């Protein structure tokens, strides 16, 4: 009996492969024996491009294909680009329908055509089935690890088919009409209970049948698996034809991608981003986000510029400015994060936004008063000025309260107008808290000091 | 055949339940029929505390227990606190072992004891098995939806047990020695192939057996499921006794919690945070994070204060300060995000940190030079000053480069010293980019202008 070990080996292999004077070929051969295919994909992604290509080439032709398929789109791109035509052709011959679907973004149409012709008839059908769906739809990622039989099949024959099957966890038979229309499933335990071997599968269908439409979004499909008790769910097209099934592993992969998308989006990056993307390409990918944020920074600077007069007279204001902006930004990001999570779980909507803004405003009022007092007192003693202490206290309170309201409604509005709140929420929010912070703080100072 | 529908209903129900003059009781009764238990838990979490309690009380006693168990720890707390003693007692009687484990954080020791005594003998054993593990260990969340038999059981008897089983997807039998030691599994297809009904299960065990140790971390367990092909994995204790199994649903739940933890940690919050936490409690939970960030803001302010002289002479510096800090902060957060994801997937380690910092420094150099030029030119025309344009260009370049290096090594060091990079990475990084930005910008100005 093997007790499965956690993936700590992965970082050990990364270190060993990149150590000075590493015997990389030997180390990698050992890794290839110990690790699963998906772990090998992760390992290769963690290597700089040159080492990645060298190690990948050391894999057997079959492993090469499946490890490449398991890598992030951007991480496998340099490997494909470095391939000689002959080696690429070998790779295309190794792909199955699912692998070709996954790789098709990285390949030219003409390459996809060639790979398609290497598929056998069944795989060709599966490829056509899947490729009618977009990358955002679950149908594209349907798998084919199940046993299907026509509804007229006799129970005894179905049982024999299951017995011969090499599938690890087959516990049901997918039942089809002629033409591939999905009728439902028959549980293995139902087959075992049958008295008459000749009873057709049509009479043994489970009472409660569920399926997923292939056009469903990936995340919806993963959620439906999480909230169902099934270990896999059949996927059908609009004509109820069986396209494949979704396994828990696929659901886990979808959920991981979705969350990585949200994490990476916060920094304006794509979830497929490669650790070792070619430098110029990487710089270009990040430049846009820096540019957008620069615009908001210039907006904040312009706001400050409106108060040049008071700033030139009271240098303490320039010193304290970042404190006001920062407190608003942090308080706002707390509300924002809570609301973005709620939008993802569909628990936040305009329907409860009133209750939520009341809630967030109350919390903001408490923290605004508390921290406004603290900051006011610190300022009073630091700069020995009651009026600046008073001004900053009020500005902090105002900014935290505005931040709470913005934290609720900015993501709701972005979501309503089909912008991704995870991507743009923080930029918009920070712009608001910067501008509001500077205007209240420096504006009050202009009124009270000048 | 039902085509499963995505969870869009959830937000519709939230809106309907909170609409003015809502017939909440009727709407909720309908929701309870349509939604799964875990969706009902999400729905209740989306309601303010008072409505949450009212609606929850309208559920049947059995549903009350399982819906409460499905809610986040913080969200169910006010429901439990509002319960009368008699109602609480009824609830305790409804719990099974898994539910009691989940609720035990919200209950007093004495209440857990009472609930324990309501369990039947089998459930009591399961509760004891699970409660030897901590909340961070997979053993605590082991489930019991499997069929187990002693190794001496005859194949024919095992087959009859499977046939009678009400489990939806049972495809194997867990085989035990006396005393509960786990020997392995027998596949249903193997049972079907057996010629001699009297053959004991011990002779039919699968060749490749895997199990998880109950002390494994939740995330490790979820990853092992994602990278295995199994639909469930058995969990054992140190004496190889069978504790239960982990289903794909549990793996999905673990993965979701883990990612929510990372998202919420960035704003200094806990993943169990309730949308409608009582206000004072909520304000207190967020205050600490605001306080920590205030310290770093004061540090930045103090840094600025060192350059009071030049600031009082050249007000343009005060106006432009936030631009330098912001560009460093944004560039740094891009690197930081990439590295934090890499740490989570175990693809980033000190072993490839040198290659990564070389990569990130190259990208930073390109963007630093590019954006430094742009910002320098804008400044030149805005303030009609070559020297300020030059100063800010150099300061932006320097800050972006330092940000890249910090983005690689801050999370690696935090991780090494067992701090959570998702929680504290951004605070530390922003402090560095603020201070470096202000010091280079204002320092250069002091040297060149004063």
Tab-separated table of N, CA and C in Angstrom, chain A residues 227-280:
chain	number	residue	atom	x	y	z
A	227	UNK	N	-21.998	21.028	-6.053
A	227	UNK	CA	-23.252	20.986	-5.306
A	227	UNK	C	-24.098	19.750	-5.611
A	228	UNK	N	-23.607	18.883	-6.481
A	228	UNK	CA	-24.341	17.632	-6.709
A	228	UNK	C	-23.650	16.538	-5.901
A	229	UNK	N	-24.180	15.339	-5.958
A	229	UNK	CA	-23.484	14.251	-5.283
A	229	UNK	C	-22.823	13.324	-6.287
A	230	UNK	N	-22.924	13.681	-7.548
A	230	UNK	CA	-22.404	12.807	-8.585
A	230	UNK	C	-20.888	12.895	-8.637
A	231	UNK	N	-20.248	11.826	-9.056
A	231	UNK	CA	-18.803	11.882	-9.239
A	231	UNK	C	-18.464	12.322	-10.658
A	232	UNK	N	-19.402	12.246	-11.554
A	232	UNK	CA	-19.197	12.788	-12.895
A	232	UNK	C	-20.552	13.168	-13.458
A	233	UNK	N	-20.579	14.074	-14.426
A	233	UNK	CA	-21.850	14.486	-15.011
A	233	UNK	C	-21.752	14.418	-16.533
A	234	UNK	N	-22.794	13.865	-17.177
A	234	UNK	CA	-22.804	13.799	-18.636
A	234	UNK	C	-23.026	15.181	-19.254
A	235	UNK	N	-22.423	15.402	-20.414
A	235	UNK	CA	-22.565	16.669	-21.136
A	235	UNK	C	-23.257	16.397	-22.463
A	236	UNK	N	-24.276	17.182	-22.781
A	236	UNK	CA	-25.024	16.988	-24.039
A	236	UNK	C	-25.035	18.279	-24.848
A	237	UNK	N	-25.322	18.154	-26.149
A	237	UNK	CA	-25.475	19.364	-26.947
A	237	UNK	C	-26.964	19.735	-27.027
A	238	UNK	N	-27.293	20.733	-27.836
A	238	UNK	CA	-28.680	21.211	-27.864
A	238	UNK	C	-29.651	20.168	-28.385
A	239	UNK	N	-29.143	19.221	-29.172
A	239	UNK	CA	-30.012	18.133	-29.663
A	239	UNK	C	-29.994	16.939	-28.709
A	240	UNK	N	-29.495	17.151	-27.492
A	240	UNK	CA	-29.428	16.083	-26.487
A	240	UNK	C	-28.466	14.962	-26.851
A	241	UNK	N	-27.605	15.208	-27.834
A	241	UNK	CA	-26.593	14.197	-28.151
A	241	UNK	C	-25.512	14.206	-27.069
A	242	UNK	N	-25.050	13.003	-26.706
A	242	UNK	CA	-24.015	12.905	-25.678
A	242	UNK	C	-22.667	13.367	-26.238
A	243	UNK	N	-22.061	14.364	-25.571
A	243	UNK	CA	-20.771	14.897	-26.006
A	243	UNK	C	-19.632	14.265	-25.206
A	244	UNK	N	-19.893	13.962	-23.964
A	244	UNK	CA	-18.857	13.416	-23.094
A	244	UNK	C	-19.287	13.564	-21.652
A	245	UNK	N	-18.329	13.578	-20.759
A	245	UNK	CA	-18.687	13.785	-19.355
A	245	UNK	C	-17.656	14.685	-18.693
A	246	UNK	N	-18.016	15.236	-17.550
A	246	UNK	CA	-17.094	16.069	-16.770
A	246	UNK	C	-16.727	15.322	-15.503
A	247	UNK	N	-15.442	15.131	-15.294
A	247	UNK	CA	-14.977	14.413	-14.110
A	247	UNK	C	-14.664	15.399	-12.999
A	248	UNK	N	-14.521	14.902	-11.762
A	248	UNK	CA	-14.136	15.790	-10.662
A	248	UNK	C	-12.783	16.448	-10.919
A	249	UNK	N	-11.879	15.729	-11.586
A	249	UNK	CA	-10.564	16.322	-11.864
A	249	UNK	C	-10.719	17.550	-12.754
A	250	UNK	N	-11.616	17.453	-13.738
A	250	UNK	CA	-11.861	18.612	-14.597
A	250	UNK	C	-12.470	19.751	-13.789
A	251	UNK	N	-13.403	19.417	-12.896
A	251	UNK	CA	-14.010	20.454	-12.066
A	251	UNK	C	-12.954	21.140	-11.202
A	252	UNK	N	-12.035	20.355	-10.653
A	252	UNK	CA	-10.973	20.938	-9.830
A	252	UNK	C	-10.067	21.836	-10.671
A	253	UNK	N	-9.770	21.395	-11.883
A	253	UNK	CA	-8.921	22.188	-12.775
A	253	UNK	C	-9.627	23.504	-13.133
A	254	UNK	N	-10.924	23.441	-13.423
A	254	UNK	CA	-11.689	24.654	-13.766
A	254	UNK	C	-11.676	25.637	-12.606
A	255	UNK	N	-11.951	25.107	-11.419
A	255	UNK	CA	-12.018	25.980	-10.250
A	255	UNK	C	-10.669	26.635	-9.988
A	256	UNK	N	-9.599	25.862	-10.155
A	256	UNK	CA	-8.258	26.414	-9.953
A	256	UNK	C	-7.982	27.532	-10.950
A	257	UNK	N	-8.297	27.292	-12.220
A	257	UNK	CA	-8.072	28.310	-13.254
A	257	UNK	C	-8.861	29.585	-12.938
A	258	UNK	N	-10.111	29.406	-12.512
A	258	UNK	CA	-10.973	30.543	-12.239
A	258	UNK	C	-10.392	31.396	-11.109
A	259	UNK	N	-9.948	30.738	-10.048
A	259	UNK	CA	-9.405	31.499	-8.923
A	259	UNK	C	-8.063	32.118	-9.288
A	260	UNK	N	-7.263	31.384	-10.058
A	260	UNK	CA	-5.996	31.976	-10.491
A	260	UNK	C	-6.272	33.189	-11.358
A	261	UNK	N	-7.324	33.097	-12.163
A	261	UNK	CA	-7.695	34.256	-12.967
A	261	UNK	C	-7.971	35.457	-12.074
A	262	UNK	N	-8.737	35.221	-10.988
A	262	UNK	CA	-9.087	36.353	-10.115
A	262	UNK	C	-7.867	36.925	-9.428
A	263	UNK	N	-6.958	36.036	-8.976
A	263	UNK	CA	-5.750	36.516	-8.305
A	263	UNK	C	-4.870	37.315	-9.261
A	264	UNK	N	-4.670	36.760	-10.456
A	264	UNK	CA	-3.777	37.406	-11.423
A	264	UNK	C	-4.403	38.693	-11.960
A	265	UNK	N	-5.734	38.688	-12.117
A	265	UNK	CA	-6.409	39.867	-12.665
A	265	UNK	C	-6.166	41.084	-11.779
A	266	UNK	N	-6.063	40.863	-10.481
A	266	UNK	CA	-5.830	41.985	-9.576
A	266	UNK	C	-4.552	42.734	-9.912
A	267	UNK	N	-3.597	42.052	-10.538
A	267	UNK	CA	-2.372	42.733	-10.946
A	267	UNK	C	-2.367	42.935	-12.456
A	268	UNK	N	-3.543	42.862	-13.068
A	268	UNK	CA	-3.643	43.108	-14.500
A	268	UNK	C	-2.977	42.045	-15.348
A	269	UNK	N	-2.901	40.816	-14.833
A	269	UNK	CA	-2.242	39.762	-15.603
A	269	UNK	C	-3.196	38.625	-15.926
A	270	UNK	N	-2.766	37.815	-16.874
A	270	UNK	CA	-3.547	36.697	-17.364
A	270	UNK	C	-3.166	35.448	-16.575
A	271	UNK	N	-4.136	34.533	-16.358
A	271	UNK	CA	-3.812	33.354	-15.563
A	271	UNK	C	-2.882	32.395	-16.302
A	272	UNK	N	-2.754	32.557	-17.616
A	272	UNK	CA	-1.857	31.653	-18.336
A	272	UNK	C	-0.422	32.176	-18.349
A	273	UNK	N	-0.176	33.307	-17.688
A	273	UNK	CA	1.157	33.918	-17.697
A	273	UNK	C	2.250	32.928	-17.297
A	274	UNK	N	3.293	32.914	-18.091
A	274	UNK	CA	4.423	32.017	-17.877
A	274	UNK	C	5.450	32.714	-16.989
A	275	UNK	N	5.984	31.969	-16.011
A	275	UNK	CA	7.026	32.535	-15.145
A	275	UNK	C	8.208	33.043	-15.963
A	276	UNK	N	8.506	32.328	-17.059
A	276	UNK	CA	9.696	32.679	-17.842
A	276	UNK	C	9.335	33.097	-19.267
A	277	UNK	N	8.275	33.867	-19.379
A	277	UNK	CA	7.896	34.406	-20.691
A	277	UNK	C	9.085	35.185	-21.277
A	278	UNK	N	9.300	35.114	-22.614
A	278	UNK	CA	10.376	35.919	-23.200
A	278	UNK	C	10.245	37.380	-22.770
A	279	UNK	N	11.386	37.988	-22.433
A	279	UNK	CA	11.375	39.258	-21.710
A	279	UNK	C	10.570	40.365	-22.399
A	280	UNK	N	10.789	40.542	-23.712
A	280	UNK	CA	10.101	41.635	-24.400
A	280	UNK	C	8.584	41.407	-24.380
